Amino acid sequence: MSKTCIVIAGPTAVGKTDVAINVAHLYKTEIISADSRQCYAEMKIGVARPSEDQLQSVPHHFIASHSIQDRLNAVSFEKYALDKINDLFLTNDVVVVTGGTGLYIRALCDGLDPIPEVPIEIRNAIIDGYESGGLPWLTAMLQEQDPLFAKQGEMQNPQRMMRALEVVKTSGKSIVSFQSMEKVERPFRIIKIALELPRLQLVERIDERVNAMMDAGLLEEVRDLIPHRSLNALQTVGYSELFDFFDGMLTMEKAVDQIKIHTRQYAKRQMTWFKKETDYHWFNPKDPNLLANISALISKD
């Protein structure tokens, strides 16, 4: 068998982890996470990190591997993942990559243009602007300076928005332009699997997951992170809403409802991203023939 990277993608809560573990068991291999939040050691419950049993059943990489103090992006993930894949291919013919961060997966599979280093004074000025003006300020700045991102980017995600503003201020070009280069040819096969559930089933799973997170202690996890709340890693669903609760801006009930709504919106954006990619093989994660179908794709040369 030629060296093969199996990508298992899809929206949050669709069941990627279980499928990835089953595929890893089948090929006696390891898993690289392509999740832009599960890599942070300080964030566990709110990012739906795999359970201890799951992590022990198959070796995982890029899980709790960095600190929230670290600045990570798609380029740094690309380097991390390629280095790890090369190491794993020394002893394995197959490596599994799974996650829902579409840009990270694209960086690994296709490569990205290197984005210029952002001067610290530009980064700090944008952080100050966001802290004083919030999402409306970011929205207005991007509509003025990077209308391309404002039209098609994640305009409810402050971290992504600040990153886009950093890039356009530094380079004079939209961050979108750095994501549209010609594909890099990797020295291994890539088979891309995407998982999809009927919308109402996915909504139900998302709501159940959020309830389970709260029962597991998400409120306490977020409370402990309040001193670090300005870090980019924490500008994300499940944390922002509970910071607002601690600030007295939302009731607990409203904060939990907002987490569910924002998670559903994020899942919709993920589906839009992956549906635009034309090389995914789509499956229902509950399909009893799923492993056999994936195996058949891998067996083709």
PDB file of C-alpha atoms in Angstrom:
ATOM      1  CA  MET A   1       0.000   0.000   0.000  1.00  0.00           C
ATOM      2  CA  SER A   2       1.286   3.481  -0.840  1.00  0.00           C
ATOM      3  CA  LYS A   3       1.612   5.926   2.045  1.00  0.00           C
ATOM      4  CA  THR A   4      -1.857   7.315   2.680  1.00  0.00           C
ATOM      5  CA  CYS A   5      -3.277  10.135   4.771  1.00  0.00           C
ATOM      6  CA  ILE A   6      -6.972   9.680   5.545  1.00  0.00           C
ATOM      7  CA  VAL A   7      -8.736  12.946   6.368  1.00  0.00           C
ATOM      8  CA  ILE A   8     -11.997  12.643   8.292  1.00  0.00           C
ATOM      9  CA  ALA A   9     -13.761  16.002   8.374  1.00  0.00           C
ATOM     10  CA  GLY A  10     -17.203  17.384   9.083  1.00  0.00           C
ATOM     11  CA  PRO A  11     -19.126  19.730  11.372  1.00  0.00           C
ATOM     12  CA  THR A  12     -18.854  19.801  15.130  1.00  0.00           C
ATOM     13  CA  ALA A  13     -20.698  17.021  16.998  1.00  0.00           C
ATOM     14  CA  VAL A  14     -21.172  14.876  13.884  1.00  0.00           C
ATOM     15  CA  GLY A  15     -19.101  12.007  15.299  1.00  0.00           C
ATOM     16  CA  LYS A  16     -15.661  12.457  13.730  1.00  0.00           C
ATOM     17  CA  THR A  17     -13.692  11.212  16.745  1.00  0.00           C
ATOM     18  CA  ASP A  18     -15.398   7.823  16.948  1.00  0.00           C
ATOM     19  CA  VAL A  19     -15.033   7.222  13.216  1.00  0.00           C
ATOM     20  CA  ALA A  20     -11.381   8.286  13.252  1.00  0.00           C
ATOM     21  CA  ILE A  21     -10.624   5.949  16.146  1.00  0.00           C
ATOM     22  CA  ASN A  22     -12.296   3.039  14.364  1.00  0.00           C
ATOM     23  CA  VAL A  23     -10.281   3.726  11.197  1.00  0.00           C
ATOM     24  CA  ALA A  24      -7.071   4.064  13.223  1.00  0.00           C
ATOM     25  CA  HIS A  25      -7.744   0.718  14.911  1.00  0.00           C
ATOM     26  CA  LEU A  26      -8.395  -0.886  11.538  1.00  0.00           C
ATOM     27  CA  TYR A  27      -5.014   0.230  10.192  1.00  0.00           C
ATOM     28  CA  LYS A  28      -3.136   0.096  13.519  1.00  0.00           C
ATOM     29  CA  THR A  29      -2.104   3.712  13.193  1.00  0.00           C
ATOM     30  CA  GLU A  30      -2.328   7.075  14.956  1.00  0.00           C
ATOM     31  CA  ILE A  31      -4.434  10.231  14.733  1.00  0.00           C
ATOM     32  CA  ILE A  32      -3.491  13.863  14.138  1.00  0.00           C
ATOM     33  CA  SER A  33      -6.135  16.343  15.237  1.00  0.00           C
ATOM     34  CA  ALA A  34      -6.987  19.180  12.844  1.00  0.00           C
ATOM     35  CA  ASP A  35      -8.866  21.193  15.452  1.00  0.00           C
ATOM     36  CA  SER A  36      -7.732  24.750  16.149  1.00  0.00           C
ATOM     37  CA  ARG A  37      -8.855  24.602  19.799  1.00  0.00           C
ATOM     38  CA  GLN A  38      -8.286  21.063  21.075  1.00  0.00           C
ATOM     39  CA  CYS A  39      -4.546  21.713  20.804  1.00  0.00           C
ATOM     40  CA  TYR A  40      -4.653  23.997  23.868  1.00  0.00           C
ATOM     41  CA  ALA A  41      -3.913  22.218  27.148  1.00  0.00           C
ATOM     42  CA  GLU A  42      -5.944  24.671  29.233  1.00  0.00           C
ATOM     43  CA  MET A  43      -9.122  24.090  27.205  1.00  0.00           C
ATOM     44  CA  LYS A  44     -10.716  20.686  27.658  1.00  0.00           C
ATOM     45  CA  ILE A  45     -14.452  20.624  28.234  1.00  0.00           C
ATOM     46  CA  GLY A  46     -15.483  23.523  26.016  1.00  0.00           C
ATOM     47  CA  VAL A  47     -13.578  22.211  22.997  1.00  0.00           C
ATOM     48  CA  ALA A  48     -14.973  18.666  23.290  1.00  0.00           C
ATOM     49  CA  ARG A  49     -11.531  17.137  23.672  1.00  0.00           C
ATOM     50  CA  PRO A  50     -11.636  13.334  23.211  1.00  0.00           C
ATOM     51  CA  SER A  51     -12.128  11.462  26.477  1.00  0.00           C
ATOM     52  CA  GLU A  52      -9.227   9.906  28.354  1.00  0.00           C
ATOM     53  CA  ASP A  53     -10.411   6.455  27.234  1.00  0.00           C
ATOM     54  CA  GLN A  54     -10.437   7.597  23.609  1.00  0.00           C
ATOM     55  CA  LEU A  55      -6.994   9.184  23.892  1.00  0.00           C
ATOM     56  CA  GLN A  56      -5.596   6.010  25.434  1.00  0.00           C
ATOM     57  CA  SER A  57      -7.174   3.727  22.842  1.00  0.00           C
ATOM     58  CA  VAL A  58      -5.287   5.412  19.964  1.00  0.00           C
ATOM     59  CA  PRO A  59      -2.309   7.806  20.152  1.00  0.00           C
ATOM     60  CA  HIS A  60      -3.434  11.344  19.293  1.00  0.00           C
ATOM     61  CA  HIS A  61      -1.295  14.309  18.251  1.00  0.00           C
ATOM     62  CA  PHE A  62      -2.041  18.059  18.376  1.00  0.00           C
ATOM     63  CA  ILE A  63      -4.281  17.452  21.386  1.00  0.00           C
ATOM     64  CA  ALA A  64      -3.345  19.494  24.501  1.00  0.00           C
ATOM     65  CA  SER A  65       0.030  19.948  22.825  1.00  0.00           C
ATOM     66  CA  HIS A  66       0.281  23.740  23.192  1.00  0.00           C
ATOM     67  CA  SER A  67      -0.565  26.543  25.608  1.00  0.00           C
ATOM     68  CA  ILE A  68      -3.202  29.216  25.118  1.00  0.00           C
ATOM     69  CA  GLN A  69      -0.235  31.607  25.288  1.00  0.00           C
ATOM     70  CA  ASP A  70       1.024  30.192  21.959  1.00  0.00           C
ATOM     71  CA  ARG A  71      -0.056  31.870  18.740  1.00  0.00           C
ATOM     72  CA  LEU A  72      -1.025  29.128  16.317  1.00  0.00           C
ATOM     73  CA  ASN A  73      -2.413  29.376  12.800  1.00  0.00           C
ATOM     74  CA  ALA A  74      -2.896  27.281   9.687  1.00  0.00           C
ATOM     75  CA  VAL A  75       0.737  27.658   8.629  1.00  0.00           C
ATOM     76  CA  SER A  76       2.073  26.444  11.970  1.00  0.00           C
ATOM     77  CA  PHE A  77      -0.380  23.527  11.871  1.00  0.00           C
ATOM     78  CA  GLU A  78       0.759  22.635   8.361  1.00  0.00           C
ATOM     79  CA  LYS A  79       4.367  22.345   9.547  1.00  0.00           C
ATOM     80  CA  TYR A  80       3.417  20.417  12.695  1.00  0.00           C
ATOM     81  CA  ALA A  81       1.225  17.964  10.816  1.00  0.00           C
ATOM     82  CA  LEU A  82       3.673  17.344   7.958  1.00  0.00           C
ATOM     83  CA  ASP A  83       6.518  16.701  10.410  1.00  0.00           C
ATOM     84  CA  LYS A  84       4.350  14.281  12.403  1.00  0.00           C
ATOM     85  CA  ILE A  85       3.098  12.510   9.273  1.00  0.00           C
ATOM     86  CA  ASN A  86       6.657  11.993   8.072  1.00  0.00           C
ATOM     87  CA  ASP A  87       7.573  10.491  11.454  1.00  0.00           C
ATOM     88  CA  LEU A  88       4.542   8.197  11.490  1.00  0.00           C
ATOM     89  CA  PHE A  89       5.139   7.010   7.928  1.00  0.00           C
ATOM     90  CA  LEU A  90       8.422   5.506   9.106  1.00  0.00           C
ATOM     91  CA  THR A  91       6.405   2.771  10.820  1.00  0.00           C
ATOM     92  CA  ASN A  92       2.889   3.100   9.342  1.00  0.00           C
ATOM     93  CA  ASP A  93       1.436   3.063   5.840  1.00  0.00           C
ATOM     94  CA  VAL A  94      -1.660   5.008   6.937  1.00  0.00           C
ATOM     95  CA  VAL A  95      -2.135   8.105   9.088  1.00  0.00           C
ATOM     96  CA  VAL A  96      -5.520   9.500  10.140  1.00  0.00           C
ATOM     97  CA  VAL A  97      -6.172  13.252  10.330  1.00  0.00           C
ATOM     98  CA  THR A  98      -9.474  14.389  11.780  1.00  0.00           C
ATOM     99  CA  GLY A  99     -11.058  17.689  12.707  1.00  0.00           C
ATOM    100  CA  GLY A 100     -13.414  20.438  11.728  1.00  0.00           C
ATOM    101  CA  THR A 101     -11.056  23.344  11.087  1.00  0.00           C
ATOM    102  CA  GLY A 102     -11.309  23.550   7.314  1.00  0.00           C
ATOM    103  CA  LEU A 103      -8.423  25.959   6.839  1.00  0.00           C
ATOM    104  CA  TYR A 104      -6.066  23.684   8.799  1.00  0.00           C
ATOM    105  CA  ILE A 105      -7.051  20.723   6.648  1.00  0.00           C
ATOM    106  CA  ARG A 106      -6.613  22.752   3.470  1.00  0.00           C
ATOM    107  CA  ALA A 107      -3.171  23.888   4.649  1.00  0.00           C
ATOM    108  CA  LEU A 108      -2.114  20.274   5.210  1.00  0.00           C
ATOM    109  CA  CYS A 109      -3.543  18.921   1.966  1.00  0.00           C
ATOM    110  CA  ASP A 110      -2.922  21.804  -0.441  1.00  0.00           C
ATOM    111  CA  GLY A 111      -0.469  24.180   1.225  1.00  0.00           C
ATOM    112  CA  LEU A 112      -0.872  27.900   1.856  1.00  0.00           C
ATOM    113  CA  ASP A 113       0.982  30.955   0.702  1.00  0.00           C
ATOM    114  CA  PRO A 114       3.213  32.199   3.535  1.00  0.00           C
ATOM    115  CA  ILE A 115       1.538  35.185   5.201  1.00  0.00           C
ATOM    116  CA  PRO A 116       3.875  38.071   6.090  1.00  0.00           C
ATOM    117  CA  GLU A 117       4.886  38.440   9.736  1.00  0.00           C
ATOM    118  CA  VAL A 118       2.602  40.927  11.482  1.00  0.00           C
ATOM    119  CA  PRO A 119       4.394  43.734  13.376  1.00  0.00           C
ATOM    120  CA  ILE A 120       3.570  43.672  17.076  1.00  0.00           C
ATOM    121  CA  GLU A 121       2.394  47.293  17.021  1.00  0.00           C
ATOM    122  CA  ILE A 122      -0.273  46.440  14.409  1.00  0.00           C
ATOM    123  CA  ARG A 123      -1.406  43.400  16.396  1.00  0.00           C
ATOM    124  CA  ASN A 124      -1.618  45.375  19.632  1.00  0.00           C
ATOM    125  CA  ALA A 125      -3.514  48.225  17.981  1.00  0.00           C
ATOM    126  CA  ILE A 126      -6.116  45.784  16.656  1.00  0.00           C
ATOM    127  CA  ILE A 127      -6.470  44.096  20.036  1.00  0.00           C
ATOM    128  CA  ASP A 128      -6.967  47.513  21.662  1.00  0.00           C
ATOM    129  CA  GLY A 129      -9.530  48.441  19.028  1.00  0.00           C
ATOM    130  CA  TYR A 130     -11.471  45.228  19.574  1.00  0.00           C
ATOM    131  CA  GLU A 131     -11.386  45.552  23.357  1.00  0.00           C
ATOM    132  CA  SER A 132     -12.812  49.061  23.148  1.00  0.00           C
ATOM    133  CA  GLY A 133     -15.125  48.717  20.150  1.00  0.00           C
ATOM    134  CA  GLY A 134     -16.032  45.030  20.156  1.00  0.00           C
ATOM    135  CA  LEU A 135     -17.479  43.128  17.217  1.00  0.00           C
ATOM    136  CA  PRO A 136     -19.103  46.215  15.617  1.00  0.00           C
ATOM    137  CA  TRP A 137     -15.680  47.875  15.355  1.00  0.00           C
ATOM    138  CA  LEU A 138     -14.098  44.781  13.806  1.00  0.00           C
ATOM    139  CA  THR A 139     -16.983  44.456  11.368  1.00  0.00           C
ATOM    140  CA  ALA A 140     -16.729  48.063  10.235  1.00  0.00           C
ATOM    141  CA  MET A 141     -12.940  47.880   9.845  1.00  0.00           C
ATOM    142  CA  LEU A 142     -13.109  44.745   7.717  1.00  0.00           C
ATOM    143  CA  GLN A 143     -15.941  46.046   5.552  1.00  0.00           C
ATOM    144  CA  GLU A 144     -13.769  49.070   4.822  1.00  0.00           C
ATOM    145  CA  GLN A 145     -10.328  47.448   4.512  1.00  0.00           C
ATOM    146  CA  ASP A 146     -10.985  43.837   3.487  1.00  0.00           C
ATOM    147  CA  PRO A 147     -14.439  43.638   1.849  1.00  0.00           C
ATOM    148  CA  LEU A 148     -13.537  40.237   0.359  1.00  0.00           C
ATOM    149  CA  PHE A 149     -13.173  38.683   3.809  1.00  0.00           C
ATOM    150  CA  ALA A 150     -16.182  40.640   5.068  1.00  0.00           C
ATOM    151  CA  LYS A 151     -18.251  39.022   2.327  1.00  0.00           C
ATOM    152  CA  GLN A 152     -17.145  35.396   2.717  1.00  0.00           C
ATOM    153  CA  GLY A 153     -15.197  35.083   5.972  1.00  0.00           C
ATOM    154  CA  GLU A 154     -16.273  34.155   9.514  1.00  0.00           C
ATOM    155  CA  MET A 155     -17.756  37.504  10.496  1.00  0.00           C
ATOM    156  CA  GLN A 156     -18.921  36.281  13.907  1.00  0.00           C
ATOM    157  CA  ASN A 157     -15.508  34.938  14.922  1.00  0.00           C
ATOM    158  CA  PRO A 158     -13.398  37.702  16.533  1.00  0.00           C
ATOM    159  CA  GLN A 159     -10.156  35.735  16.294  1.00  0.00           C
ATOM    160  CA  ARG A 160     -10.534  35.114  12.556  1.00  0.00           C
ATOM    161  CA  MET A 161     -11.639  38.720  12.049  1.00  0.00           C
ATOM    162  CA  MET A 162      -8.660  40.143  13.937  1.00  0.00           C
ATOM    163  CA  ARG A 163      -6.331  37.881  11.984  1.00  0.00           C
ATOM    164  CA  ALA A 164      -7.820  39.078   8.685  1.00  0.00           C
ATOM    165  CA  LEU A 165      -7.426  42.695   9.770  1.00  0.00           C
ATOM    166  CA  GLU A 166      -3.799  42.071  10.802  1.00  0.00           C
ATOM    167  CA  VAL A 167      -2.988  40.613   7.400  1.00  0.00           C
ATOM    168  CA  VAL A 168      -4.607  43.325   5.313  1.00  0.00           C
ATOM    169  CA  LYS A 169      -2.978  46.058   7.390  1.00  0.00           C
ATOM    170  CA  THR A 170       0.425  44.367   7.065  1.00  0.00           C
ATOM    171  CA  SER A 171       0.352  43.250   3.438  1.00  0.00           C
ATOM    172  CA  GLY A 172      -2.302  45.382   1.806  1.00  0.00           C
ATOM    173  CA  LYS A 173      -3.898  42.151   0.548  1.00  0.00           C
ATOM    174  CA  SER A 174      -6.928  40.208   1.735  1.00  0.00           C
ATOM    175  CA  ILE A 175      -6.194  37.114   3.779  1.00  0.00           C
ATOM    176  CA  VAL A 176      -8.460  35.316   1.298  1.00  0.00           C
ATOM    177  CA  SER A 177      -5.842  35.850  -1.410  1.00  0.00           C
ATOM    178  CA  PHE A 178      -3.350  33.825   0.623  1.00  0.00           C
ATOM    179  CA  GLN A 179      -5.766  30.883   0.629  1.00  0.00           C
ATOM    180  CA  SER A 180      -6.205  30.550  -3.142  1.00  0.00           C
ATOM    181  CA  MET A 181      -2.776  29.483  -4.379  1.00  0.00           C
ATOM    182  CA  GLU A 182      -2.150  26.461  -6.579  1.00  0.00           C
ATOM    183  CA  LYS A 183      -2.249  23.178  -4.726  1.00  0.00           C
ATOM    184  CA  VAL A 184       0.996  21.720  -3.465  1.00  0.00           C
ATOM    185  CA  GLU A 185       1.582  18.114  -4.431  1.00  0.00           C
ATOM    186  CA  ARG A 186       2.234  16.051  -1.306  1.00  0.00           C
ATOM    187  CA  PRO A 187       4.478  12.948  -1.500  1.00  0.00           C
ATOM    188  CA  PHE A 188       1.650  10.724  -0.235  1.00  0.00           C
ATOM    189  CA  ARG A 189      -1.942   9.904  -1.121  1.00  0.00           C
ATOM    190  CA  ILE A 190      -4.700  11.906   0.525  1.00  0.00           C
ATOM    191  CA  ILE A 191      -8.195  10.460   0.828  1.00  0.00           C
ATOM    192  CA  LYS A 192     -10.749  12.923   2.144  1.00  0.00           C
ATOM    193  CA  ILE A 193     -13.812  11.677   3.995  1.00  0.00           C
ATOM    194  CA  ALA A 194     -16.563  14.003   5.226  1.00  0.00           C
ATOM    195  CA  LEU A 195     -19.354  13.093   7.631  1.00  0.00           C
ATOM    196  CA  GLU A 196     -22.876  14.456   7.477  1.00  0.00           C
ATOM    197  CA  LEU A 197     -26.089  13.956   9.457  1.00  0.00           C
ATOM    198  CA  PRO A 198     -29.592  15.258   8.736  1.00  0.00           C
ATOM    199  CA  ARG A 199     -29.820  18.812  10.081  1.00  0.00           C
ATOM    200  CA  LEU A 200     -32.271  18.087  12.888  1.00  0.00           C
ATOM    201  CA  GLN A 201     -30.173  15.168  14.111  1.00  0.00           C
ATOM    202  CA  LEU A 202     -27.076  17.349  14.174  1.00  0.00           C
ATOM    203  CA  VAL A 203     -28.910  20.124  16.042  1.00  0.00           C
ATOM    204  CA  GLU A 204     -30.052  17.587  18.621  1.00  0.00           C
ATOM    205  CA  ARG A 205     -26.512  16.279  19.039  1.00  0.00           C
ATOM    206  CA  ILE A 206     -25.164  19.810  19.449  1.00  0.00           C
ATOM    207  CA  ASP A 207     -27.721  20.652  22.129  1.00  0.00           C
ATOM    208  CA  GLU A 208     -26.990  17.403  23.966  1.00  0.00           C
ATOM    209  CA  ARG A 209     -23.253  18.072  23.792  1.00  0.00           C
ATOM    210  CA  VAL A 210     -23.602  21.576  25.235  1.00  0.00           C
ATOM    211  CA  ASN A 211     -25.748  20.260  28.083  1.00  0.00           C
ATOM    212  CA  ALA A 212     -23.148  17.557  28.757  1.00  0.00           C
ATOM    213  CA  MET A 213     -20.366  20.181  28.771  1.00  0.00           C
ATOM    214  CA  MET A 214     -22.190  22.214  31.394  1.00  0.00           C
ATOM    215  CA  ASP A 215     -22.750  19.080  33.496  1.00  0.00           C
ATOM    216  CA  ALA A 216     -19.043  18.225  33.159  1.00  0.00           C
ATOM    217  CA  GLY A 217     -17.936  21.579  34.617  1.00  0.00           C
ATOM    218  CA  LEU A 218     -17.580  24.005  31.710  1.00  0.00           C
ATOM    219  CA  LEU A 219     -18.570  26.921  33.953  1.00  0.00           C
ATOM    220  CA  GLU A 220     -15.673  26.190  36.313  1.00  0.00           C
ATOM    221  CA  GLU A 221     -13.270  25.741  33.387  1.00  0.00           C
ATOM    222  CA  VAL A 222     -14.198  29.163  32.010  1.00  0.00           C
ATOM    223  CA  ARG A 223     -14.016  30.781  35.457  1.00  0.00           C
ATOM    224  CA  ASP A 224     -10.430  29.596  35.832  1.00  0.00           C
ATOM    225  CA  LEU A 225      -9.564  31.147  32.451  1.00  0.00           C
ATOM    226  CA  ILE A 226     -10.961  34.629  33.179  1.00  0.00           C
ATOM    227  CA  PRO A 227      -7.456  36.065  33.817  1.00  0.00           C
ATOM    228  CA  HIS A 228      -6.520  35.029  30.251  1.00  0.00           C
ATOM    229  CA  ARG A 229      -9.762  35.957  28.507  1.00  0.00           C
ATOM    230  CA  SER A 230      -8.109  38.457  26.131  1.00  0.00           C
ATOM    231  CA  LEU A 231      -5.995  35.749  24.481  1.00  0.00           C
ATOM    232  CA  ASN A 232      -6.933  34.811  20.902  1.00  0.00           C
ATOM    233  CA  ALA A 233      -7.375  31.154  21.845  1.00  0.00           C
ATOM    234  CA  LEU A 234     -10.304  32.051  24.102  1.00  0.00           C
ATOM    235  CA  GLN A 235     -12.232  34.144  21.565  1.00  0.00           C
ATOM    236  CA  THR A 236     -14.416  31.194  20.727  1.00  0.00           C
ATOM    237  CA  VAL A 237     -17.838  29.635  21.206  1.00  0.00           C
ATOM    238  CA  GLY A 238     -18.449  28.199  24.655  1.00  0.00           C
ATOM    239  CA  TYR A 239     -16.047  30.582  26.342  1.00  0.00           C
ATOM    240  CA  SER A 240     -17.123  34.019  25.100  1.00  0.00           C
ATOM    241  CA  GLU A 241     -20.732  33.459  26.186  1.00  0.00           C
ATOM    242  CA  LEU A 242     -19.759  32.386  29.693  1.00  0.00           C
ATOM    243  CA  PHE A 243     -17.356  35.311  30.041  1.00  0.00           C
ATOM    244  CA  ASP A 244     -20.429  37.457  29.316  1.00  0.00           C
ATOM    245  CA  PHE A 245     -22.294  35.554  32.063  1.00  0.00           C
ATOM    246  CA  PHE A 246     -19.542  36.308  34.566  1.00  0.00           C
ATOM    247  CA  ASP A 247     -19.685  39.972  33.476  1.00  0.00           C
ATOM    248  CA  GLY A 248     -23.409  40.033  34.276  1.00  0.00           C
ATOM    249  CA  MET A 249     -24.333  40.588  30.640  1.00  0.00           C
ATOM    250  CA  LEU A 250     -26.215  37.294  30.259  1.00  0.00           C
ATOM    251  CA  THR A 251     -28.165  35.017  32.567  1.00  0.00           C
ATOM    252  CA  MET A 252     -26.935  31.457  32.834  1.00  0.00           C
ATOM    253  CA  GLU A 253     -29.912  30.206  30.810  1.00  0.00           C
ATOM    254  CA  LYS A 254     -29.316  32.800  28.099  1.00  0.00           C
ATOM    255  CA  ALA A 255     -25.581  32.051  27.971  1.00  0.00           C
ATOM    256  CA  VAL A 256     -26.210  28.329  27.452  1.00  0.00           C
ATOM    257  CA  ASP A 257     -28.817  29.091  24.790  1.00  0.00           C
ATOM    258  CA  GLN A 258     -26.306  31.363  23.045  1.00  0.00           C
ATOM    259  CA  ILE A 259     -23.660  28.621  23.097  1.00  0.00           C
ATOM    260  CA  LYS A 260     -26.110  26.259  21.400  1.00  0.00           C
ATOM    261  CA  ILE A 261     -27.119  28.833  18.788  1.00  0.00           C
ATOM    262  CA  HIS A 262     -23.544  29.866  18.013  1.00  0.00           C
ATOM    263  CA  THR A 263     -22.432  26.237  17.805  1.00  0.00           C
ATOM    264  CA  ARG A 264     -25.198  25.495  15.304  1.00  0.00           C
ATOM    265  CA  GLN A 265     -24.117  28.521  13.267  1.00  0.00           C
ATOM    266  CA  TYR A 266     -20.521  27.332  13.369  1.00  0.00           C
ATOM    267  CA  ALA A 267     -21.571  23.850  12.216  1.00  0.00           C
ATOM    268  CA  LYS A 268     -23.441  25.436   9.296  1.00  0.00           C
ATOM    269  CA  ARG A 269     -20.326  27.398   8.295  1.00  0.00           C
ATOM    270  CA  GLN A 270     -18.257  24.207   8.505  1.00  0.00           C
ATOM    271  CA  MET A 271     -20.691  22.396   6.211  1.00  0.00           C
ATOM    272  CA  THR A 272     -20.560  25.285   3.740  1.00  0.00           C
ATOM    273  CA  TRP A 273     -16.757  25.134   3.736  1.00  0.00           C
ATOM    274  CA  PHE A 274     -16.494  21.382   3.210  1.00  0.00           C
ATOM    275  CA  LYS A 275     -19.288  21.278   0.614  1.00  0.00           C
ATOM    276  CA  LYS A 276     -17.307  23.760  -1.492  1.00  0.00           C
ATOM    277  CA  GLU A 277     -14.437  21.277  -1.637  1.00  0.00           C
ATOM    278  CA  THR A 278     -15.013  18.863  -4.510  1.00  0.00           C
ATOM    279  CA  ASP A 279     -12.776  15.970  -3.460  1.00  0.00           C
ATOM    280  CA  TYR A 280     -14.547  14.756  -0.331  1.00  0.00           C
ATOM    281  CA  HIS A 281     -16.350  11.416  -0.152  1.00  0.00           C
ATOM    282  CA  TRP A 282     -19.480  12.005   1.938  1.00  0.00           C
ATOM    283  CA  PHE A 283     -20.877   9.468   4.415  1.00  0.00           C
ATOM    284  CA  ASN A 284     -23.367   9.233   7.250  1.00  0.00           C
ATOM    285  CA  PRO A 285     -21.382   8.361  10.400  1.00  0.00           C
ATOM    286  CA  LYS A 286     -24.118   5.905  11.397  1.00  0.00           C
ATOM    287  CA  ASP A 287     -23.841   3.937   8.150  1.00  0.00           C
ATOM    288  CA  PRO A 288     -23.145   0.307   9.169  1.00  0.00           C
ATOM    289  CA  ASN A 289     -20.991  -0.091   6.055  1.00  0.00           C
ATOM    290  CA  LEU A 290     -18.927   3.046   6.746  1.00  0.00           C
ATOM    291  CA  LEU A 291     -15.665   1.285   7.638  1.00  0.00           C
ATOM    292  CA  ALA A 292     -15.977  -1.081   4.699  1.00  0.00           C
ATOM    293  CA  ASN A 293     -16.612   1.826   2.325  1.00  0.00           C
ATOM    294  CA  ILE A 294     -13.631   3.774   3.647  1.00  0.00           C
ATOM    295  CA  SER A 295     -11.461   0.671   3.400  1.00  0.00           C
ATOM    296  CA  ALA A 296     -12.524   0.198  -0.214  1.00  0.00           C
ATOM    297  CA  LEU A 297     -11.452   3.758  -1.035  1.00  0.00           C
ATOM    298  CA  ILE A 298      -8.072   3.188   0.590  1.00  0.00           C
ATOM    299  CA  SER A 299      -7.529  -0.085  -1.231  1.00  0.00           C
ATOM    300  CA  LYS A 300      -7.822   1.605  -4.621  1.00  0.00           C
ATOM    301  CA  ASP A 301      -4.468   2.512  -6.150  1.00  0.00           C
TER     302      ASP A 301
END
